[in-house]
Amino acid sequence: MELKADSYVEIEKRIDKVRDQYALVEGYFDTSEQTSPWIPFIPNIWLRHLSFDIRNNVSIHIMRADKGGSLGRHRHRAQVTGYVLSGSLRYEEYDWVARKGDFFHESPGRTHTLVTDEGMETLFHLGTPIEFLDENDKIIQIVDVFWMIDHYQSYCEKHNLPINRAMFV
């Protein structure tokens, strides 16, 4: 199919109108610690939620863990990516260590155990659900974007903090 330059511009103008009608507003929104506080997740691990995408069952957050913190055995059912902001993390099942400035990904269906020997802060783009497992590989908890939303909202309500609606995309 051959398009003339004029028709391409006209098509793009129409597409822009469609995008403006259906797409979310782009831009900056406040995710300071006042609107996205550190919330206890499990012992020695906290989350700062940055975004909840219900359409795609994805959340974005920063995870902080103290020295010796462990997330426990879990299995991802969607892709996860991470970027280490400080410290380091590793998985008991692998032979690599992610350090400050490192980017990594986790494939769907993998089971592993996140640990940090020195403490860390890592930005995660988290496809969910995640299945947390016991020592017999039985599912003991499932975490998805709705669980993350409840985690954030419940904490805010309990501590009389405003809920940052801009984080819901």
Tab-separated table of N, CA, C and O in Angstrom, residues 5 9 14 21 23 59 112 133:
chain	number	residue	atom	x	y	z
A	5	ALA	N	2.089	11.687	1.190
A	5	ALA	CA	2.421	12.439	2.410
A	5	ALA	C	1.188	13.116	2.989
A	5	ALA	O	0.993	13.126	4.205
A	9	VAL	N	-0.521	12.472	6.913
A	9	VAL	CA	-0.752	13.529	7.901
A	9	VAL	C	-2.213	13.524	8.345
A	9	VAL	O	-2.508	13.647	9.531
A	14	ARG	N	-6.304	12.023	12.643
A	14	ARG	CA	-7.437	11.223	13.111
A	14	ARG	C	-7.010	10.320	14.270
A	14	ARG	O	-7.725	10.186	15.265
A	21	GLN	N	-9.053	10.674	22.967
A	21	GLN	CA	-10.339	10.249	23.508
A	21	GLN	C	-10.186	9.089	24.495
A	21	GLN	O	-10.904	9.021	25.488
A	23	ALA	N	-6.877	7.424	25.601
A	23	ALA	CA	-5.640	7.216	26.367
A	23	ALA	C	-5.669	7.978	27.692
A	23	ALA	O	-6.379	8.980	27.845
A	59	SER	N	2.015	-3.694	38.498
A	59	SER	CA	2.290	-2.595	39.426
A	59	SER	C	3.762	-2.224	39.305
A	59	SER	O	4.591	-3.045	38.906
A	112	HIS	N	11.714	-18.793	42.500
A	112	HIS	CA	12.993	-18.406	43.085
A	112	HIS	C	12.784	-17.707	44.423
A	112	HIS	O	11.655	-17.434	44.811
A	133	LEU	N	5.008	-19.571	47.883
A	133	LEU	CA	4.963	-21.011	48.086
A	133	LEU	C	5.522	-21.411	49.445
A	133	LEU	O	6.436	-20.765	49.962
